PDB file of C-alpha atoms and ligand atoms in Angstrom:
ATOM      1  CA  UNK R   1      -0.116   0.044  -0.090  1.00 91.00           C
ATOM      2  CA  UNK R   2       1.050   3.397  -0.669  1.00 97.00           C
ATOM      3  CA  UNK R   3       1.197   6.257   1.837  1.00 97.00           C
ATOM      4  CA  UNK R   4      -0.327   9.465   0.910  1.00 97.00           C
ATOM      5  CA  UNK R   5       3.280  11.078   0.911  1.00 97.00           C
ATOM      6  CA  UNK R   6       4.163   8.452  -1.686  1.00 98.00           C
ATOM      7  CA  UNK R   7       1.155   9.093  -3.858  1.00 98.00           C
ATOM      8  CA  UNK R   8       2.068  12.588  -4.049  1.00 98.00           C
ATOM      9  CA  UNK R   9       5.669  11.942  -4.755  1.00 98.00           C
ATOM     10  CA  UNK R  10       4.877   9.350  -7.626  1.00 98.00           C
ATOM     11  CA  UNK R  11       2.072  11.394  -9.093  1.00 98.00           C
ATOM     12  CA  UNK R  12       3.456  11.917 -12.355  1.00 98.00           C
ATOM     13  CA  UNK R  13       4.070   8.135 -12.341  1.00 98.00           C
ATOM     14  CA  UNK R  14       0.505   7.160 -11.448  1.00 98.00           C
ATOM     15  CA  UNK R  15      -1.124   9.535 -13.999  1.00 98.00           C
ATOM     16  CA  UNK R  16       0.210   7.314 -16.477  1.00 98.00           C
ATOM     17  CA  UNK R  17      -2.607   4.975 -17.679  1.00 98.00           C
ATOM     18  CA  UNK R  18       0.180   2.250 -18.180  1.00 97.00           C
ATOM     19  CA  UNK R  19       1.015   2.844 -14.402  1.00 98.00           C
ATOM     20  CA  UNK R  20      -1.700   3.828 -12.182  1.00 98.00           C
ATOM     21  CA  UNK R  21      -1.555   3.086  -8.383  1.00 98.00           C
ATOM     22  CA  UNK R  22      -1.559  -0.763  -8.968  1.00 98.00           C
ATOM     23  CA  UNK R  23       1.812  -0.080 -11.138  1.00 98.00           C
ATOM     24  CA  UNK R  24       3.212   2.089  -8.606  1.00 98.00           C
ATOM     25  CA  UNK R  25       2.499  -0.594  -5.729  1.00 98.00           C
ATOM     26  CA  UNK R  26       4.320  -3.122  -8.106  1.00 98.00           C
ATOM     27  CA  UNK R  27       7.222  -0.816  -8.264  1.00 98.00           C
ATOM     28  CA  UNK R  28       7.448  -0.502  -4.578  1.00 98.00           C
ATOM     29  CA  UNK R  29       7.405  -4.321  -4.061  1.00 98.00           C
ATOM     30  CA  UNK R  30      10.249  -4.658  -6.419  1.00 98.00           C
ATOM     31  CA  UNK R  31      13.708  -5.414  -5.977  1.00 98.00           C
ATOM     32  CA  UNK R  32      16.813  -4.766  -8.113  1.00 98.00           C
ATOM     33  CA  UNK R  33      20.264  -5.459  -7.901  1.00 98.00           C
ATOM     34  CA  UNK R  34      22.782  -2.972  -9.736  1.00 98.00           C
ATOM     35  CA  UNK R  35      26.021  -4.274 -10.083  1.00 98.00           C
ATOM     36  CA  UNK R  36      28.690  -0.901 -10.104  1.00 98.00           C
ATOM     37  CA  UNK R  37      27.926   2.635  -8.909  1.00 98.00           C
ATOM     38  CA  UNK R  38      29.825   4.447 -11.904  1.00 97.00           C
ATOM     39  CA  UNK R  39      29.005   6.114 -14.793  1.00 97.00           C
ATOM     40  CA  UNK R  40      26.202   4.245 -16.038  1.00 98.00           C
ATOM     41  CA  UNK R  41      25.314   3.123 -12.335  1.00 98.00           C
ATOM     42  CA  UNK R  42      24.716   6.868 -11.360  1.00 98.00           C
ATOM     43  CA  UNK R  43      21.658   7.771 -13.565  1.00 98.00           C
ATOM     44  CA  UNK R  44      20.458   4.108 -13.069  1.00 98.00           C
ATOM     45  CA  UNK R  45      20.428   4.347  -9.378  1.00 98.00           C
ATOM     46  CA  UNK R  46      19.046   7.840  -9.473  1.00 98.00           C
ATOM     47  CA  UNK R  47      16.019   7.049 -11.622  1.00 98.00           C
ATOM     48  CA  UNK R  48      15.250   4.013 -10.004  1.00 98.00           C
ATOM     49  CA  UNK R  49      15.097   5.582  -6.388  1.00 98.00           C
ATOM     50  CA  UNK R  50      13.282   8.483  -7.557  1.00 98.00           C
ATOM     51  CA  UNK R  51      10.914   6.070  -9.518  1.00 98.00           C
ATOM     52  CA  UNK R  52      10.054   4.341  -6.077  1.00 98.00           C
ATOM     53  CA  UNK R  53      11.551   1.002  -6.815  1.00 98.00           C
ATOM     54  CA  UNK R  54      11.182  -0.375  -3.139  1.00 98.00           C
ATOM     55  CA  UNK R  55      14.244  -2.403  -2.604  1.00 98.00           C
ATOM     56  CA  UNK R  56      17.656  -1.528  -4.120  1.00 98.00           C
ATOM     57  CA  UNK R  57      20.872  -3.714  -3.557  1.00 98.00           C
ATOM     58  CA  UNK R  58      24.190  -2.269  -4.693  1.00 98.00           C
ATOM     59  CA  UNK R  59      27.600  -3.670  -5.184  1.00 98.00           C
ATOM     60  CA  UNK R  60      31.058  -1.405  -5.831  1.00 98.00           C
ATOM     61  CA  UNK R  61      34.300  -1.711  -4.188  1.00 97.00           C
ATOM     62  CA  UNK R  62      36.062   1.517  -5.690  1.00 97.00           C
ATOM     63  CA  UNK R  63      36.948   4.740  -3.852  1.00 98.00           C
ATOM     64  CA  UNK R  64      36.227   7.996  -5.740  1.00 98.00           C
ATOM     65  CA  UNK R  65      38.866   9.204  -7.978  1.00 97.00           C
ATOM     66  CA  UNK R  66      39.107  12.550  -9.569  1.00 98.00           C
ATOM     67  CA  UNK R  67      38.850  11.185 -13.044  1.00 97.00           C
ATOM     68  CA  UNK R  68      35.118   9.660 -11.881  1.00 97.00           C
ATOM     69  CA  UNK R  69      33.441  12.993 -11.942  1.00 98.00           C
ATOM     70  CA  UNK R  70      33.216  13.764 -15.598  1.00 97.00           C
ATOM     71  CA  UNK R  71      30.563  11.256 -15.889  1.00 97.00           C
ATOM     72  CA  UNK R  72      29.674   9.601 -12.471  1.00 98.00           C
ATOM     73  CA  UNK R  73      27.184  12.406 -11.659  1.00 98.00           C
ATOM     74  CA  UNK R  74      26.176  10.824  -8.439  1.00 98.00           C
ATOM     75  CA  UNK R  75      29.254  12.423  -6.876  1.00 98.00           C
ATOM     76  CA  UNK R  76      30.558  15.554  -5.655  1.00 98.00           C
ATOM     77  CA  UNK R  77      34.454  16.961  -5.748  1.00 98.00           C
ATOM     78  CA  UNK R  78      34.539  16.546  -1.839  1.00 98.00           C
ATOM     79  CA  UNK R  79      33.977  12.778  -2.023  1.00 98.00           C
ATOM     80  CA  UNK R  80      37.348  12.125  -3.725  1.00 98.00           C
ATOM     81  CA  UNK R  81      39.078   9.241  -1.904  1.00 98.00           C
ATOM     82  CA  UNK R  82      35.649   8.237  -0.071  1.00 98.00           C
ATOM     83  CA  UNK R  83      34.132   4.726  -0.772  1.00 98.00           C
ATOM     84  CA  UNK R  84      31.841   5.344  -3.679  1.00 98.00           C
ATOM     85  CA  UNK R  85      29.137   2.838  -2.095  1.00 98.00           C
ATOM     86  CA  UNK R  86      28.877   4.941   1.071  1.00 98.00           C
ATOM     87  CA  UNK R  87      28.525   8.409  -0.984  1.00 98.00           C
ATOM     88  CA  UNK R  88      26.131   6.698  -3.361  1.00 98.00           C
ATOM     89  CA  UNK R  89      23.995   5.203  -0.351  1.00 98.00           C
ATOM     90  CA  UNK R  90      23.854   8.688   1.211  1.00 98.00           C
ATOM     91  CA  UNK R  91      22.816  10.090  -1.717  1.00 98.00           C
ATOM     92  CA  UNK R  92      20.228   7.866  -2.749  1.00 98.00           C
ATOM     93  CA  UNK R  93      18.507   7.998   0.748  1.00 98.00           C
ATOM     94  CA  UNK R  94      18.416  11.781   0.776  1.00 98.00           C
ATOM     95  CA  UNK R  95      16.670  11.488  -2.509  1.00 98.00           C
ATOM     96  CA  UNK R  96      14.205   8.843  -1.315  1.00 98.00           C
ATOM     97  CA  UNK R  97      13.960   7.842   2.311  1.00 98.00           C
ATOM     98  CA  UNK R  98      11.161   5.438   1.610  1.00 97.00           C
ATOM     99  CA  UNK R  99      13.392   3.049   0.390  1.00 98.00           C
ATOM    100  CA  UNK R 100      15.159  -0.369   1.709  1.00 98.00           C
ATOM    101  CA  UNK R 101      18.773   0.104   0.541  1.00 98.00           C
ATOM    102  CA  UNK R 102      21.175  -2.646   0.929  1.00 98.00           C
ATOM    103  CA  UNK R 103      24.775  -1.132  -0.457  1.00 98.00           C
ATOM    104  CA  UNK R 104      27.626  -3.184   0.001  1.00 98.00           C
ATOM    105  CA  UNK R 105      31.208  -2.457  -0.730  1.00 98.00           C
ATOM    106  CA  UNK R 106      31.940  -5.596  -2.418  1.00 97.00           C
ATOM    107  CA  UNK R 107      33.122  -6.685  -5.803  1.00 97.00           C
ATOM    108  CA  UNK R 108      30.448  -8.769  -7.998  1.00 98.00           C
ATOM    109  CA  UNK R 109      32.588 -12.182  -8.182  1.00 97.00           C
ATOM    110  CA  UNK R 110      32.316 -15.901  -8.476  1.00 96.00           C
ATOM    111  CA  UNK R 111      32.077 -16.140  -4.685  1.00 97.00           C
ATOM    112  CA  UNK R 112      29.123 -13.673  -3.810  1.00 98.00           C
ATOM    113  CA  UNK R 113      27.475 -13.537  -7.311  1.00 98.00           C
ATOM    114  CA  UNK R 114      24.733 -16.015  -6.372  1.00 97.00           C
ATOM    115  CA  UNK R 115      23.814 -14.799  -2.949  1.00 97.00           C
ATOM    116  CA  UNK R 116      23.801 -11.157  -4.418  1.00 98.00           C
ATOM    117  CA  UNK R 117      21.254 -12.008  -7.076  1.00 98.00           C
ATOM    118  CA  UNK R 118      19.065 -14.398  -4.949  1.00 97.00           C
ATOM    119  CA  UNK R 119      15.714 -12.870  -4.274  1.00 97.00           C
ATOM    120  CA  UNK R 120      15.891 -10.154  -6.900  1.00 98.00           C
ATOM    121  CA  UNK R 121      13.401  -9.394  -9.565  1.00 98.00           C
ATOM    122  CA  UNK R 122      15.663  -8.004 -11.983  1.00 98.00           C
ATOM    123  CA  UNK R 123      19.766  -7.374 -12.134  1.00 98.00           C
ATOM    124  CA  UNK R 124      21.127  -4.472 -13.745  1.00 98.00           C
ATOM    125  CA  UNK R 125      24.913  -4.702 -14.841  1.00 98.00           C
ATOM    126  CA  UNK R 126      26.705  -1.351 -15.304  1.00 98.00           C
ATOM    127  CA  UNK R 127      30.373  -2.576 -14.975  1.00 95.00           C
ATOM    128  CA  UNK R 128      33.291  -1.479 -17.252  1.00 91.00           C
ATOM    129  CA  UNK R 129      34.815  -5.060 -17.521  1.00 92.00           C
ATOM    130  CA  UNK R 130      34.169  -8.261 -19.562  1.00 93.00           C
ATOM    131  CA  UNK R 131      34.560 -10.713 -16.793  1.00 94.00           C
ATOM    132  CA  UNK R 132      31.990  -8.806 -14.736  1.00 96.00           C
ATOM    133  CA  UNK R 133      29.731  -8.881 -17.512  1.00 96.00           C
ATOM    134  CA  UNK R 134      30.083 -12.414 -18.623  1.00 96.00           C
ATOM    135  CA  UNK R 135      29.490 -13.568 -14.815  1.00 97.00           C
ATOM    136  CA  UNK R 136      26.295 -11.113 -14.509  1.00 98.00           C
ATOM    137  CA  UNK R 137      25.068 -13.126 -17.538  1.00 97.00           C
ATOM    138  CA  UNK R 138      25.970 -16.465 -16.566  1.00 96.00           C
ATOM    139  CA  UNK R 139      24.796 -16.296 -12.730  1.00 97.00           C
ATOM    140  CA  UNK R 140      21.459 -14.598 -14.172  1.00 97.00           C
ATOM    141  CA  UNK R 141      20.741 -17.506 -16.866  1.00 96.00           C
ATOM    142  CA  UNK R 142      21.557 -20.147 -13.965  1.00 96.00           C
ATOM    143  CA  UNK R 143      19.059 -18.498 -11.887  1.00 96.00           C
ATOM    144  CA  UNK R 144      16.379 -17.465 -14.478  1.00 96.00           C
ATOM    145  CA  UNK R 145      16.439 -13.726 -13.374  1.00 98.00           C
ATOM    146  CA  UNK R 146      15.920 -11.087 -15.667  1.00 98.00           C
ATOM    147  CA  UNK R 147      18.727  -8.452 -16.400  1.00 98.00           C
ATOM    148  CA  UNK R 148      19.817  -5.613 -18.231  1.00 98.00           C
ATOM    149  CA  UNK R 149      23.166  -5.270 -19.635  1.00 98.00           C
ATOM    150  CA  UNK R 150      24.595  -2.189 -20.457  1.00 97.00           C
ATOM    151  CA  UNK R 151      28.120  -0.354 -22.009  1.00 95.00           C
ATOM    152  CA  UNK R 152      29.684   2.555 -23.030  1.00 96.00           C
ATOM    153  CA  UNK R 153      32.855   3.357 -25.001  1.00 93.00           C
ATOM    154  CA  UNK R 154      33.972   6.602 -26.769  1.00 95.00           C
ATOM    155  CA  UNK R 155      30.854   7.813 -28.325  1.00 97.00           C
ATOM    156  CA  UNK R 156      28.709   4.722 -28.209  1.00 96.00           C
ATOM    157  CA  UNK R 157      26.718   2.887 -26.012  1.00 97.00           C
ATOM    158  CA  UNK R 158      24.573  -0.095 -25.787  1.00 97.00           C
ATOM    159  CA  UNK R 159      21.652  -1.682 -23.986  1.00 98.00           C
ATOM    160  CA  UNK R 160      20.634  -5.506 -23.878  1.00 97.00           C
ATOM    161  CA  UNK R 161      17.332  -6.794 -21.998  1.00 98.00           C
ATOM    162  CA  UNK R 162      17.402 -10.315 -21.198  1.00 98.00           C
ATOM    163  CA  UNK R 163      14.752 -12.909 -20.384  1.00 97.00           C
ATOM    164  CA  UNK R 164      16.741 -16.132 -19.718  1.00 95.00           C
ATOM    165  CA  UNK R 165      15.659 -18.899 -21.464  1.00 91.00           C
ATOM    166  CA  UNK R 166      13.292 -16.819 -23.735  1.00 94.00           C
ATOM    167  CA  UNK R 167      15.641 -13.978 -25.349  1.00 96.00           C
ATOM    168  CA  UNK R 168      19.156 -13.592 -26.507  1.00 96.00           C
ATOM    169  CA  UNK R 169      21.529 -13.527 -23.803  1.00 96.00           C
ATOM    170  CA  UNK R 170      24.824 -11.626 -23.556  1.00 94.00           C
ATOM    171  CA  UNK R 171      26.636 -15.149 -24.534  1.00 94.00           C
ATOM    172  CA  UNK R 172      24.374 -15.349 -27.412  1.00 94.00           C
ATOM    173  CA  UNK R 173      26.002 -11.915 -28.787  1.00 92.00           C
ATOM    174  CA  UNK R 174      29.474 -12.315 -27.679  1.00 88.00           C
ATOM    175  CA  UNK R 175      30.019 -16.230 -27.552  1.00 81.00           C
ATOM    176  CA  UNK R 176      33.336 -16.290 -25.491  1.00 81.00           C
ATOM    177  CA  UNK R 177      35.380 -13.513 -23.248  1.00 80.00           C
ATOM    178  CA  UNK R 178      37.703 -11.274 -25.509  1.00 81.00           C
ATOM    179  CA  UNK R 179      41.340 -11.955 -24.566  1.00 80.00           C
ATOM    180  CA  UNK R 180      42.700  -9.475 -21.956  1.00 78.00           C
ATOM    181  CA  UNK R 181      43.440  -6.123 -23.940  1.00 77.00           C
ATOM    182  CA  UNK R 182      42.405  -6.883 -27.228  1.00 79.00           C
ATOM    183  CA  UNK R 183      39.298  -4.705 -26.377  1.00 80.00           C
ATOM    184  CA  UNK R 184      39.965  -0.975 -25.072  1.00 80.00           C
ATOM    185  CA  UNK R 185      38.036   0.039 -21.976  1.00 81.00           C
ATOM    186  CA  UNK R 186      36.939   3.611 -21.115  1.00 81.00           C
ATOM    187  CA  UNK R 187      40.292   3.999 -19.026  1.00 80.00           C
ATOM    188  CA  UNK R 188      42.207   3.248 -21.894  1.00 81.00           C
ATOM    189  CA  UNK R 189      40.272   4.952 -24.812  1.00 87.00           C
ATOM    190  CA  UNK R 190      37.850   7.805 -23.300  1.00 92.00           C
ATOM    191  CA  UNK R 191      34.153   8.186 -23.120  1.00 95.00           C
ATOM    192  CA  UNK R 192      31.749  11.289 -23.237  1.00 97.00           C
ATOM    193  CA  UNK R 193      30.240  11.584 -20.034  1.00 97.00           C
ATOM    194  CA  UNK R 194      26.685  12.190 -21.600  1.00 98.00           C
ATOM    195  CA  UNK R 195      26.967   8.921 -23.032  1.00 98.00           C
ATOM    196  CA  UNK R 196      26.776   7.281 -19.718  1.00 98.00           C
ATOM    197  CA  UNK R 197      23.761   9.212 -18.808  1.00 98.00           C
ATOM    198  CA  UNK R 198      21.978   8.211 -21.995  1.00 98.00           C
ATOM    199  CA  UNK R 199      22.404   4.525 -21.756  1.00 98.00           C
ATOM    200  CA  UNK R 200      22.016   4.695 -17.902  1.00 98.00           C
ATOM    201  CA  UNK R 201      18.789   6.331 -18.371  1.00 98.00           C
ATOM    202  CA  UNK R 202      17.715   3.947 -21.030  1.00 98.00           C
ATOM    203  CA  UNK R 203      18.399   0.975 -18.879  1.00 98.00           C
ATOM    204  CA  UNK R 204      16.443   2.677 -15.872  1.00 98.00           C
ATOM    205  CA  UNK R 205      13.754   3.299 -17.881  1.00 98.00           C
ATOM    206  CA  UNK R 206      13.650  -0.284 -19.321  1.00 98.00           C
ATOM    207  CA  UNK R 207      13.714  -1.553 -15.582  1.00 98.00           C
ATOM    208  CA  UNK R 208      10.810   0.265 -14.787  1.00 98.00           C
ATOM    209  CA  UNK R 209       8.983  -1.091 -17.714  1.00 98.00           C
ATOM    210  CA  UNK R 210       9.926  -4.479 -17.058  1.00 98.00           C
ATOM    211  CA  UNK R 211       9.106  -4.454 -13.416  1.00 98.00           C
ATOM    212  CA  UNK R 212       5.508  -3.308 -14.323  1.00 98.00           C
ATOM    213  CA  UNK R 213       5.411  -6.583 -16.534  1.00 98.00           C
ATOM    214  CA  UNK R 214       6.247  -5.364 -20.200  1.00 97.00           C
ATOM    215  CA  UNK R 215       8.376  -7.783 -22.210  1.00 96.00           C
ATOM    216  CA  UNK R 216       8.953  -5.962 -25.529  1.00 95.00           C
ATOM    217  CA  UNK R 217      12.486  -5.123 -24.918  1.00 96.00           C
ATOM    218  CA  UNK R 218      13.619  -8.613 -24.543  1.00 97.00           C
ATOM    219  CA  UNK R 219      15.799  -9.754 -27.248  1.00 95.00           C
ATOM    220  CA  UNK R 220      16.600  -6.173 -28.756  1.00 96.00           C
ATOM    221  CA  UNK R 221      19.944  -4.796 -28.647  1.00 97.00           C
ATOM    222  CA  UNK R 222      19.810  -0.847 -28.323  1.00 98.00           C
ATOM    223  CA  UNK R 223      22.609   0.851 -29.515  1.00 97.00           C
ATOM    224  CA  UNK R 224      23.335   4.703 -29.512  1.00 98.00           C
ATOM    225  CA  UNK R 225      26.208   6.730 -31.032  1.00 98.00           C
ATOM    226  CA  UNK R 226      26.800  10.512 -30.484  1.00 98.00           C
ATOM    227  CA  UNK R 227      28.676  11.403 -33.112  1.00 97.00           C
ATOM    228  CA  UNK R 228      26.329  10.168 -35.847  1.00 97.00           C
ATOM    229  CA  UNK R 229      23.523  11.355 -33.684  1.00 97.00           C
ATOM    230  CA  UNK R 230      21.993   7.700 -33.773  1.00 97.00           C
ATOM    231  CA  UNK R 231      19.655   5.103 -32.112  1.00 98.00           C
ATOM    232  CA  UNK R 232      18.809   1.862 -33.471  1.00 97.00           C
ATOM    233  CA  UNK R 233      17.243  -1.238 -32.094  1.00 97.00           C
ATOM    234  CA  UNK R 234      18.320  -4.737 -33.571  1.00 96.00           C
ATOM    235  CA  UNK R 235      16.207  -7.771 -33.111  1.00 95.00           C
ATOM    236  CA  UNK R 236      18.780 -10.433 -31.812  1.00 95.00           C
ATOM    237  CA  UNK R 237      17.829 -14.226 -32.003  1.00 93.00           C
ATOM    238  CA  UNK R 238      19.217 -16.760 -29.850  1.00 94.00           C
ATOM    239  CA  UNK R 239      22.051 -18.601 -30.472  1.00 92.00           C
ATOM    240  CA  UNK R 240      20.802 -22.392 -30.849  1.00 89.00           C
ATOM    241  CA  UNK R 241      24.157 -23.827 -29.014  1.00 90.00           C
ATOM    242  CA  UNK R 242      24.462 -21.047 -26.420  1.00 92.00           C
ATOM    243  CA  UNK R 243      24.437 -22.133 -22.772  1.00 88.00           C
ATOM    244  CA  UNK R 244      21.580 -20.045 -21.906  1.00 90.00           C
ATOM    245  CA  UNK R 245      19.597 -22.820 -24.291  1.00 81.00           C
ATOM    246  CA  UNK R 246      20.932 -25.614 -22.414  1.00 71.00           C
ATOM    247  CA  UNK R 247      19.877 -24.016 -19.380  1.00 50.00           C
ATOM    248  CA  UNK R 248      16.659 -23.402 -20.280  1.00 47.00           C
ATOM    249  CA  UNK R 249      13.437 -24.733 -18.464  1.00 48.00           C
ATOM    250  CA  UNK R 250       9.864 -23.879 -19.014  1.00 44.00           C
ATOM    251  CA  UNK R 251       9.164 -20.723 -16.524  1.00 43.00           C
TER     252      UNK R 251
HETATM  253 ZN1   ZN S   1      22.482 -16.990 -24.956  1.00 64.07          ZN
END
């Protein structure tokens, strides 16, 4: 049930026929894990919290660095040197004190992955490295939890929404992990900060849609290029020999 204060706070959501009070109650009873509180994680966490997602879990193990401030809009200059997860928790709690926040200074690894995704309705992967991206995909496929993967580099960004067993997973597109150093990351090749904002905002919007029960985004790879001012959506089919097919069970 929503309090009077919550009905006011979320009134612009509730006005939408696709949301209404029942949809807002669904968002309140939803739980989301956000992997990473960086450039993409900043807008994701902000919009999830502002939208009233009732339970948000987040993991990040870094300390705030001066180079982060160019795109990680959750943070302020005075926070440089502090654990990002503490700064993020404070910021998100002050935005919306109604939420249950479970923010942990941990790195998403094969040791804690299963524990972190258990009980979550949705996982949002915002990391900047391939081992984490593949691990999130594999653990979500194994546990049949919907997830959204996002990536940015230079002027480009992409988003993939996955319903394991039904739509293409990360491994359906990228079969094996690229060799270390063969694909540049943002630290080596750069990125425009606003591209992180665009991609994170798309991911948060997709999360709200999925939690409201809509499934039209699964199987689409959404791509954005700032230099060409272009958005496109590609329909991705599952690779029949992918592990997500082998592990697929009727839901
Ligand atoms: Zn797959």
